[in-house]
Short mmCIF file of C-alpha atoms and ligand atoms in Angstrom, two decimals:
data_model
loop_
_atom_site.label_atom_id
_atom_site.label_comp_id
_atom_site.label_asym_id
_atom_site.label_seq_id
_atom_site.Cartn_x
_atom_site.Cartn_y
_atom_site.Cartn_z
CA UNK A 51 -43.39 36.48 48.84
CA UNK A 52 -43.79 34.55 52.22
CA UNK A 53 -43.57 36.59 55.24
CA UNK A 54 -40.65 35.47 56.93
CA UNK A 55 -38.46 36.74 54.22
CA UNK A 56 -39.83 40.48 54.74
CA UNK A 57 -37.73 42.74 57.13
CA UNK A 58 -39.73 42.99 60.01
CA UNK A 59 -40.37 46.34 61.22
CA UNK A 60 -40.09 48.01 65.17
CA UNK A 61 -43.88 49.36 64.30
CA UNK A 62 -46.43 49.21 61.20
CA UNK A 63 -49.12 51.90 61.64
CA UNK A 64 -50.24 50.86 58.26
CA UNK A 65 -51.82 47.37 60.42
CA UNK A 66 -54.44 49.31 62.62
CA UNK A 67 -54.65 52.08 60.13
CA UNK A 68 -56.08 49.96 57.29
CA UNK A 69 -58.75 48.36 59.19
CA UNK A 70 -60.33 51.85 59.87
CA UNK A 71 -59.94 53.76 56.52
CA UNK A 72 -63.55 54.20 55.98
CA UNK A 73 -64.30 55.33 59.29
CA UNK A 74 -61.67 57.45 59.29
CA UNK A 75 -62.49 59.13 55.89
CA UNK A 76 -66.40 59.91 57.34
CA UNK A 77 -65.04 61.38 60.27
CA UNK A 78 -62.83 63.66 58.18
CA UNK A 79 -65.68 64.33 55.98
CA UNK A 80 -68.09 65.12 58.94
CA UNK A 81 -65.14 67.78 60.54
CA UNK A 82 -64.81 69.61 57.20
CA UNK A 83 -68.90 69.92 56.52
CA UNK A 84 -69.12 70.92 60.59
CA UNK A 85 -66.44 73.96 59.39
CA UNK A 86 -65.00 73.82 63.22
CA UNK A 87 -61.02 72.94 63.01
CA UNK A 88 -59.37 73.49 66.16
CA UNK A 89 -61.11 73.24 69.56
CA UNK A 90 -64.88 72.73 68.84
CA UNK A 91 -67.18 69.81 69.49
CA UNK A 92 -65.06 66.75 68.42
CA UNK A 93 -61.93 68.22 70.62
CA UNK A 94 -64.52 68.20 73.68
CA UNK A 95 -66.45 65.06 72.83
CA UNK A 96 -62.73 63.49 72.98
CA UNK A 97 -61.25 65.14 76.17
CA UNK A 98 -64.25 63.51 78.13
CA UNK A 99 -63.65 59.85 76.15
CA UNK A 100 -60.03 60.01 77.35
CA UNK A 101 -60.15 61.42 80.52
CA UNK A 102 -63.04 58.77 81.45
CA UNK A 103 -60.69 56.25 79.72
CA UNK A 104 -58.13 57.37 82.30
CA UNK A 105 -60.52 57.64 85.14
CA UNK A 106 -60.04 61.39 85.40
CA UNK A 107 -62.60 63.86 85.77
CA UNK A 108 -61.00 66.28 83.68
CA UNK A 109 -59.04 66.34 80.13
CA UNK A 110 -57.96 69.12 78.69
CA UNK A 111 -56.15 68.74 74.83
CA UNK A 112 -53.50 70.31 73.56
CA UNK A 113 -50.92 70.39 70.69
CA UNK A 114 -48.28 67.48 71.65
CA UNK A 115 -47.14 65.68 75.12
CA UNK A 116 -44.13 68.29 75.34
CA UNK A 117 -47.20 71.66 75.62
CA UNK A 118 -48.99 68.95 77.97
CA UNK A 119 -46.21 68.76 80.14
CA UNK A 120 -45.25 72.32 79.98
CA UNK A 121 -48.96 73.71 80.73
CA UNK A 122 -49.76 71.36 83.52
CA UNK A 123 -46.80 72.75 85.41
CA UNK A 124 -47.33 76.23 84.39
CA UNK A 125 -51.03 75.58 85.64
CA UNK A 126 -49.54 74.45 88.78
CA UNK A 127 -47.52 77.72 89.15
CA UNK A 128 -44.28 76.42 88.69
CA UNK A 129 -41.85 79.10 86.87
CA UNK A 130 -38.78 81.23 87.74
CA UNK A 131 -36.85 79.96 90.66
CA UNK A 132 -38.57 76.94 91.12
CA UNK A 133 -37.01 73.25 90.80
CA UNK A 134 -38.94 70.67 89.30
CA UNK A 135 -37.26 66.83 89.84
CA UNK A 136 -37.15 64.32 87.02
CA UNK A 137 -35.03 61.72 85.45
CA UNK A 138 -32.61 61.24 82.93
CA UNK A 139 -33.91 58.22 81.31
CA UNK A 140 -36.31 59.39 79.29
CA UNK A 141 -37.42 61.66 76.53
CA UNK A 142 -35.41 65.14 76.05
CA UNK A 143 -38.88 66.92 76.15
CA UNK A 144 -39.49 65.94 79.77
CA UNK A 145 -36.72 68.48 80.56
CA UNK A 146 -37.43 70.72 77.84
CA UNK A 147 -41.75 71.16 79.49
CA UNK A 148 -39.39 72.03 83.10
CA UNK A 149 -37.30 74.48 81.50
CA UNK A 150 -40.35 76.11 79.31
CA UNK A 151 -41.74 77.57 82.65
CA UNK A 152 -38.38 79.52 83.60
CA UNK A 153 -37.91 76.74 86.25
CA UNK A 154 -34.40 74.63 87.27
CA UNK A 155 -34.49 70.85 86.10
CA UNK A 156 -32.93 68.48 89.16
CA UNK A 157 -31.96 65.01 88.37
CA UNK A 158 -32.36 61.99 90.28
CA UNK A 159 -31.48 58.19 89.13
CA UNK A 160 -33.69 55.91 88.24
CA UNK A 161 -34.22 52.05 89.53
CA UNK A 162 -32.44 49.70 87.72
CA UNK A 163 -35.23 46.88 87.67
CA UNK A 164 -37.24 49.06 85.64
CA UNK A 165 -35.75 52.47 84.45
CA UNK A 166 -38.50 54.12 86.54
CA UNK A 167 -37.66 57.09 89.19
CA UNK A 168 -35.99 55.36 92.33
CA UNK A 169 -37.59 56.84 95.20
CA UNK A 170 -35.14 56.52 97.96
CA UNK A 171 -33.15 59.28 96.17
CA UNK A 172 -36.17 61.51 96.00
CA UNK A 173 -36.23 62.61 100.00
CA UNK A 174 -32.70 64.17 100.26
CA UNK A 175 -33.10 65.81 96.18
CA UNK A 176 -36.00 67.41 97.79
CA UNK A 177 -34.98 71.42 98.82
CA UNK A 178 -37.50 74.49 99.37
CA UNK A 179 -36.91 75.50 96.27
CA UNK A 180 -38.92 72.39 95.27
CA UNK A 181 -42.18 72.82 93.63
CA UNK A 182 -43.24 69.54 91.23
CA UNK A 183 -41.60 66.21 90.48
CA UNK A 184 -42.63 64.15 87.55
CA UNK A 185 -41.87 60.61 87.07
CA UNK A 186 -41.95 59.01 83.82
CA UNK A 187 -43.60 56.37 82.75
CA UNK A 188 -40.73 54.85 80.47
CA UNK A 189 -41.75 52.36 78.10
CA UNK A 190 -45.67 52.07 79.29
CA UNK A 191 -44.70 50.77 82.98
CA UNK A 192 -45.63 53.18 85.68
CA UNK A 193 -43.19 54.38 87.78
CA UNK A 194 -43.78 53.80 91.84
CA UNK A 195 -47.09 56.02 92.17
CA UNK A 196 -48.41 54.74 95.17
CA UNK A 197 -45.11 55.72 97.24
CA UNK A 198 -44.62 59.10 95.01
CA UNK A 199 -47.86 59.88 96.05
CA UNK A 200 -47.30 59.74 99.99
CA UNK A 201 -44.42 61.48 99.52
CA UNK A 202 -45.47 64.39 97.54
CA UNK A 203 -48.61 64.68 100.08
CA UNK A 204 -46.53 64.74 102.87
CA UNK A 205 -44.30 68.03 101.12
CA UNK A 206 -46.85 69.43 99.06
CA UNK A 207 -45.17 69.01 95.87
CA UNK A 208 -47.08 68.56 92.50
CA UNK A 209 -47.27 65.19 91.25
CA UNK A 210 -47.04 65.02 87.51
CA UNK A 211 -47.49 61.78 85.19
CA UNK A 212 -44.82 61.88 82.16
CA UNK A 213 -48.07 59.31 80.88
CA UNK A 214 -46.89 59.99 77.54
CA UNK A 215 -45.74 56.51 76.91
CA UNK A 216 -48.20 54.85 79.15
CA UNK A 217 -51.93 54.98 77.42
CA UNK A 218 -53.91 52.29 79.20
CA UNK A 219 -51.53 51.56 82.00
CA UNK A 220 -51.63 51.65 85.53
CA UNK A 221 -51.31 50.31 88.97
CA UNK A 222 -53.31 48.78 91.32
CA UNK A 223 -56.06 49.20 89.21
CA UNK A 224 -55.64 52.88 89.22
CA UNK A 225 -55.28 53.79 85.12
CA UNK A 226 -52.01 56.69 84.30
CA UNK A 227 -53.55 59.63 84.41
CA UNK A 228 -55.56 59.37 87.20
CA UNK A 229 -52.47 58.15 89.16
CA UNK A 230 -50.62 61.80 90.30
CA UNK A 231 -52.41 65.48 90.86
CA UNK A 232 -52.01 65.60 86.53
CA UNK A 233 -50.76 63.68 83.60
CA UNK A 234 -49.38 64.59 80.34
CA UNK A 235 -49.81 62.40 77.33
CA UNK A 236 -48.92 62.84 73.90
CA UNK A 237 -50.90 61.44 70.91
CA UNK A 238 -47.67 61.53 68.42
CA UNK A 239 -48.21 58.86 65.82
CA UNK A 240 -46.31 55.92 67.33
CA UNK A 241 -47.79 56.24 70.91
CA UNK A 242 -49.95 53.46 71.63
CA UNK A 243 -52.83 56.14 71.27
CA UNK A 244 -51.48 58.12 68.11
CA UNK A 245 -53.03 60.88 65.81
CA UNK A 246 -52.05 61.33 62.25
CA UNK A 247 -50.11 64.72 63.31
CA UNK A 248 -48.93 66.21 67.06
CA UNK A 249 -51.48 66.04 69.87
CA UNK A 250 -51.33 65.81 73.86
CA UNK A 251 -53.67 66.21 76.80
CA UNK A 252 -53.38 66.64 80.19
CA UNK A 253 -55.48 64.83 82.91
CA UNK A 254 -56.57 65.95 86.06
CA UNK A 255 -59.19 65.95 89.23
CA UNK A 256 -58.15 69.04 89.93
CA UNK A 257 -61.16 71.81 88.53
CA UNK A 258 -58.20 74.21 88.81
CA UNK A 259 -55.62 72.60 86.99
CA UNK A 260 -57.99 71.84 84.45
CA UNK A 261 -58.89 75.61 83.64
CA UNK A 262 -55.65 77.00 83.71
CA UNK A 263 -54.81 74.75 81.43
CA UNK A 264 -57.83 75.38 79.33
CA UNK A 265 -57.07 79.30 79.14
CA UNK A 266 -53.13 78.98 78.93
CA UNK A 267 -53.56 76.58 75.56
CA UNK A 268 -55.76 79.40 74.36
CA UNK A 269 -53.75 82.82 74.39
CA UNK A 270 -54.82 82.96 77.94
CA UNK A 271 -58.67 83.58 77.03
CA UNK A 272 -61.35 83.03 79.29
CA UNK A 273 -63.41 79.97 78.67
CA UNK A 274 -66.30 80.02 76.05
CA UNK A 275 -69.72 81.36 77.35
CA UNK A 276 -67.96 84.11 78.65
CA UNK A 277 -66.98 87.15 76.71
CA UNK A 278 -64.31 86.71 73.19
CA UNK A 279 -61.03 87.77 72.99
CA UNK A 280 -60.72 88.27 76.69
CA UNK A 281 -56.97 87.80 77.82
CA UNK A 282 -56.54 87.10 80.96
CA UNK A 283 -53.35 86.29 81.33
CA UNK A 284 -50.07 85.66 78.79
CA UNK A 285 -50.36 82.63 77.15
CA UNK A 286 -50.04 80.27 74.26
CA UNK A 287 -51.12 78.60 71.18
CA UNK A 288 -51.32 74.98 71.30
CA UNK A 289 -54.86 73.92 70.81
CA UNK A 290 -55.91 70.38 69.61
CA UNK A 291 -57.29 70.21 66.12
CA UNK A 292 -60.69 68.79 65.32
CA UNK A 293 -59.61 66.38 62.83
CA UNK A 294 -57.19 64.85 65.12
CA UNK A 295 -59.65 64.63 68.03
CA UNK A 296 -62.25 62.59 64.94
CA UNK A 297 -59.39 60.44 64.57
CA UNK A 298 -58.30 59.73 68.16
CA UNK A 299 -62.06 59.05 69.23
CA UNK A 300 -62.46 56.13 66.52
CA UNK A 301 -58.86 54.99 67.50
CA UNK A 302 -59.10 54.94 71.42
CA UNK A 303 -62.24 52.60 71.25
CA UNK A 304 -59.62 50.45 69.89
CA UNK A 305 -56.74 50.77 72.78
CA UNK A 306 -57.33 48.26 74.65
CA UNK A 307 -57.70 45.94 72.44
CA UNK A 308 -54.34 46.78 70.98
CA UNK A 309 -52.63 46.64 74.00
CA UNK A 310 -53.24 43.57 74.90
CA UNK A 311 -51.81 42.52 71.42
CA UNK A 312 -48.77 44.26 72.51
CA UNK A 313 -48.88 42.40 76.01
CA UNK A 314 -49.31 39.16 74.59
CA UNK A 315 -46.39 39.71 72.42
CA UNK A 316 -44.33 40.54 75.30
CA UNK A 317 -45.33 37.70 77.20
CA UNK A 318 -43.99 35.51 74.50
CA UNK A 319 -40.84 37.46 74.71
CA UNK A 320 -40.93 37.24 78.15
CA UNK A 321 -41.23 33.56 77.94
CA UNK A 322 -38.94 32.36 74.88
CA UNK A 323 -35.68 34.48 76.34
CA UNK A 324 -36.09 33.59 80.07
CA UNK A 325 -32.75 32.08 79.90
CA UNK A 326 -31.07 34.07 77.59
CA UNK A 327 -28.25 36.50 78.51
CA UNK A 328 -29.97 39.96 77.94
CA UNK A 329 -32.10 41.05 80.83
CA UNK A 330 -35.57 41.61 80.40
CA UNK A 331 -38.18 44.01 81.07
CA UNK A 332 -40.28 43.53 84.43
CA UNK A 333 -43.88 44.42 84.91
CA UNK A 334 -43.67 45.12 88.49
CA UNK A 335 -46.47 42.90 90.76
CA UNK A 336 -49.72 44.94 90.33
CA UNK A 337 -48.95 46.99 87.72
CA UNK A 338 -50.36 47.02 84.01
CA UNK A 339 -47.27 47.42 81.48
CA UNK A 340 -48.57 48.83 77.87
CA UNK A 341 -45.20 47.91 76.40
CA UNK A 342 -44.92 51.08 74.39
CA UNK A 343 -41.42 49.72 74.20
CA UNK A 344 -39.85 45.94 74.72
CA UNK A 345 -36.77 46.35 75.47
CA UNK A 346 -33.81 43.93 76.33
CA UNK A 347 -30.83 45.08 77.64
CA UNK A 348 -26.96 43.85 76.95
CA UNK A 349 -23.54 44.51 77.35
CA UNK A 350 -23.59 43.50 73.36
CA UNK A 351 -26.16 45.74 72.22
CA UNK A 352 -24.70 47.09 69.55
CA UNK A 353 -23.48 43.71 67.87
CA UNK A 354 -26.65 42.06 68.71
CA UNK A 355 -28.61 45.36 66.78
CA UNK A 356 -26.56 44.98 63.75
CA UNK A 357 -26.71 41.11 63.70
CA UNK A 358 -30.84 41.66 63.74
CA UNK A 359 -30.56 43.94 61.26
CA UNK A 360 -28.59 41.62 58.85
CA UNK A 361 -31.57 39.35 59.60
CA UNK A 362 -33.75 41.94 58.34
CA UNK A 363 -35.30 43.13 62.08
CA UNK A 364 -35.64 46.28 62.78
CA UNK A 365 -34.54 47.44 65.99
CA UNK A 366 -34.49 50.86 68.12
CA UNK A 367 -32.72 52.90 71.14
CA UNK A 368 -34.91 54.16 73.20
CA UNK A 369 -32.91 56.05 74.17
CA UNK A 370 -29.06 56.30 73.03
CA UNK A 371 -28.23 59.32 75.66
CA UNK A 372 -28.74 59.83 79.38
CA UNK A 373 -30.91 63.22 79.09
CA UNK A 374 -27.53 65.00 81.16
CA UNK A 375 -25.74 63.81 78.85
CA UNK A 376 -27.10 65.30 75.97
CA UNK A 377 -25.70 68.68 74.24
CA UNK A 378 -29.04 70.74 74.49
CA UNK A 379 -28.72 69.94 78.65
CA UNK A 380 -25.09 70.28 79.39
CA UNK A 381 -25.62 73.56 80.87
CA UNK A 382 -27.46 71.71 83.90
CA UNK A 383 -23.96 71.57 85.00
CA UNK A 384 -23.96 67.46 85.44
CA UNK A 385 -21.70 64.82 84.50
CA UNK A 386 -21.05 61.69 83.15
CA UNK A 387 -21.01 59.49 86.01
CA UNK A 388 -23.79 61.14 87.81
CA UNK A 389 -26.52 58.89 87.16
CA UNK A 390 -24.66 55.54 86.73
CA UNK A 391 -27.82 53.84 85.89
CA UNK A 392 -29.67 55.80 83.16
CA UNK A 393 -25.99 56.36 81.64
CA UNK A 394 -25.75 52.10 81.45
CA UNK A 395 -29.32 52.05 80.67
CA UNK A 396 -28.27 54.20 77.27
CA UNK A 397 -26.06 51.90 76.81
CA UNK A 398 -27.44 48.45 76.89
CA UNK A 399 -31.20 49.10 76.05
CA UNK A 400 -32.65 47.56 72.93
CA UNK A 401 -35.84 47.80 71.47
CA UNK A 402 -37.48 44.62 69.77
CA UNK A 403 -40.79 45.00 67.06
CA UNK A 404 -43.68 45.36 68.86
CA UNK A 405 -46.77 46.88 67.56
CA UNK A 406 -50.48 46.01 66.90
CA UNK A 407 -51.65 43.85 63.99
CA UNK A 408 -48.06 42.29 64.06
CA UNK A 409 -48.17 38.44 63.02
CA UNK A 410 -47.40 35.14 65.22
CA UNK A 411 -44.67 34.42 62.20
CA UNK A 412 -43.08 37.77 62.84
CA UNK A 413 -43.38 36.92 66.21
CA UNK A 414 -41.71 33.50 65.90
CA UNK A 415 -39.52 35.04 63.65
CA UNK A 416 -38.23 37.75 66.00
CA UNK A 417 -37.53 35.12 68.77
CA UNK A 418 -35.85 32.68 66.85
CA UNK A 419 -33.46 35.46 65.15
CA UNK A 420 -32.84 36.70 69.09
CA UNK A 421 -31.74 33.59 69.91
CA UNK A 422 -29.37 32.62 67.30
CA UNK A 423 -28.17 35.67 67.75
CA UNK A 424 -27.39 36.36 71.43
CA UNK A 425 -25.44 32.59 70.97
CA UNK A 426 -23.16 34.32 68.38
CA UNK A 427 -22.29 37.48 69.69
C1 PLP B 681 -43.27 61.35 73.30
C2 PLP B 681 -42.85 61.80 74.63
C3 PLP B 681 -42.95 63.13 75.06
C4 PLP B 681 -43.31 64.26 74.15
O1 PLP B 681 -44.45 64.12 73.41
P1 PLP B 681 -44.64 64.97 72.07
O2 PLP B 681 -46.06 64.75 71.73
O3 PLP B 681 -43.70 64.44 71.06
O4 PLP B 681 -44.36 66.38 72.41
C5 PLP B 681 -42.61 63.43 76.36
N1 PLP B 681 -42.18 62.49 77.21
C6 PLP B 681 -42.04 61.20 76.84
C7 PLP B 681 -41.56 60.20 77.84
C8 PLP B 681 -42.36 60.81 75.54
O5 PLP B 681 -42.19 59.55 75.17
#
């Protein structure tokens, strides 16, 4: 069958995946023989590959982004009558990490040029009761770090990377993860760095951070070396599993790599709808953009999503609510209309295929359908 009469998918694992079977299988092999399944040698051997990736001096694994997110701010002491700022463009478990340490989720807006946190509303959300903010990194384009950063100096505030969408990006040559006081990835299967199962890690320079963490994601134990089954404090089970740190140290030598496939791809986006009506994503000026999402935005997105579809491209919404807006966060007391961007943003966002190992005719074929169809709608 020729390949421009297959539907085109949003991602195909299946393209990186198949290229490293065998390695894959050995590494499994060499985890089962080594009898050491969670934590353990391959879990360390990969915190130190992806925190040097990042440029941090510390890495510290965990279950998924969400724990990652939760334990870094639990590390910083954020809890119980603390507020923690964020946005509502993003991810539900952004909010969810804030309201895991007892703590009160505040809102701000984001920037409408590139769905990242807009920084003159930070100031005046700012109260005493302030502890951490975390911008996201929506999409794989990092949000303003360099200004956060002054900012959060300036009020002693913990700065906290959402990085979960973001492997391999940065800004002004500064990677994500190395860009705030900690980061929180996740290494769910369709992140640009994925595992085959849940997985996050948090990155830091901070020695401190970095042991809390390592002790909360471990029932609170003190470290190895020192004596077993030693609680010192309350904490929690969300350790990183050997098998998925094998497989995440054979696929991160490939990351770069891949996303500059995905780069390229969205430079040929870039350039074959320049004139089109949907807006396009920006990569701000000195920023790199990992394009864990390309997505255009229209008035007609929902016409222009089912004409795709009939065309047999897959398309997604990343994502169809404003967080506030969602049922699991009413009780944050906000409305509709309080965030006028994110809520348009949910609106008129639409994600294109973009993924690794995807061909020039899907390419071609993903432009040329995105053309023809943004004339008829
Ligand atoms: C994926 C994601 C998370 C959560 O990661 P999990 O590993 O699924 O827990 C958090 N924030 C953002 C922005 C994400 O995209």
């Amino acid at each position: 069958m020729n390949s421009n009469n297959k539907n085109i998918p949003l991602i195909d694992l299946n393209r990186v995946h198949q290229h490293l079977f065998e390695e894959f299988k050995n590494s499994i092999d060499t985890v089962i023989k080594n009898n050491s399944f969670v934590l353990g040698p391959d879990v360390e051997k990969f915190e130190n590959e992806f925190s040097g990736f990042c440029g941090a001096s510390k890495g510290v694994s965990v279950n998924s982004g969400t724990d990652a997110l939760h334990l870094a701010l639990s590390a910083a002491g954020v809890g119980p009558g603390d507020e923690v700022i964020t946005v509502p463009f993003t991810f539900v478990a952004t909010l969810e990490a804030i309201e895991m340490c007892g703590a009160q989720v505040k809102l701000i807006d984001v920037f409408e040029e590139d769905l990242t946190i807009d920084i003159n509303q930070l100031e005046k959300a700012i109260t005493d009761r302030t502890k951490a903010i975390i911008p996201v990194h929506i999409y794989g384009q990092v949000a303003r770090m360099q200004q956060l950063k002054e900012i959060t100096a300036k009020k002693g505030l913990f700065l906290l990377e959402d990085a979960c969408q973001a492997h391999g990006a940065g800004e002004f040559g500064i990677k994500a993860g190395a860009l705030g006081d900690a980061a929180a990835f996740s290494f769910y299967p369709s992140k640009n760095l994925g595992g085959f199962g849940d997985g996050g890690i948090v990155t830091s320079s901070s020695e401190d951070i970095a042991a809390k963490v390592r002790y909360l994601r471990n029932h609170g134990q003190a470290e190895l070396g020192q004596k077993g089954y030693h609680h010192i404090v309350s904490g929690f089970c969300t350790r990183m599993d050997s098998m998925q740190a094998a497989v995440l140290s054979i696929k991160l030598k490939h990351l770069d790599e891949w996303n500059s496939q995905r780069i390229k791809v969205a430079q040929q986006y870039n350039d074959a709808f320049k004139d089109l009506p949907p807006t396009l994503p920006v990569a701000r000026e000195g920023t790199k953009h990992v394009y864990y999402v390309y997505a255009i935005r229209s008035d007609k997105r929902d016409s222009i999503r089912e004409a795709l579809s009939k065309r047999g491209i897959s398309t997604g919404i990343h994502y169809p609510y404003a967080a506030h807006l969602l049922p699991a966060m009413v009780h944050l007391g906000y409305k509709q209309g309080d965030f006028p961007v994110a809520e348009k943003a949910a609106n008129e966002t639409l994600s294109l295929p973009i993924f690794p190992g995807m061909s020039q005719q899907e390419v071609d074929k993903v432009i040329e359908s995105v053309i023809a169809v943004t004339r008829e709608v």
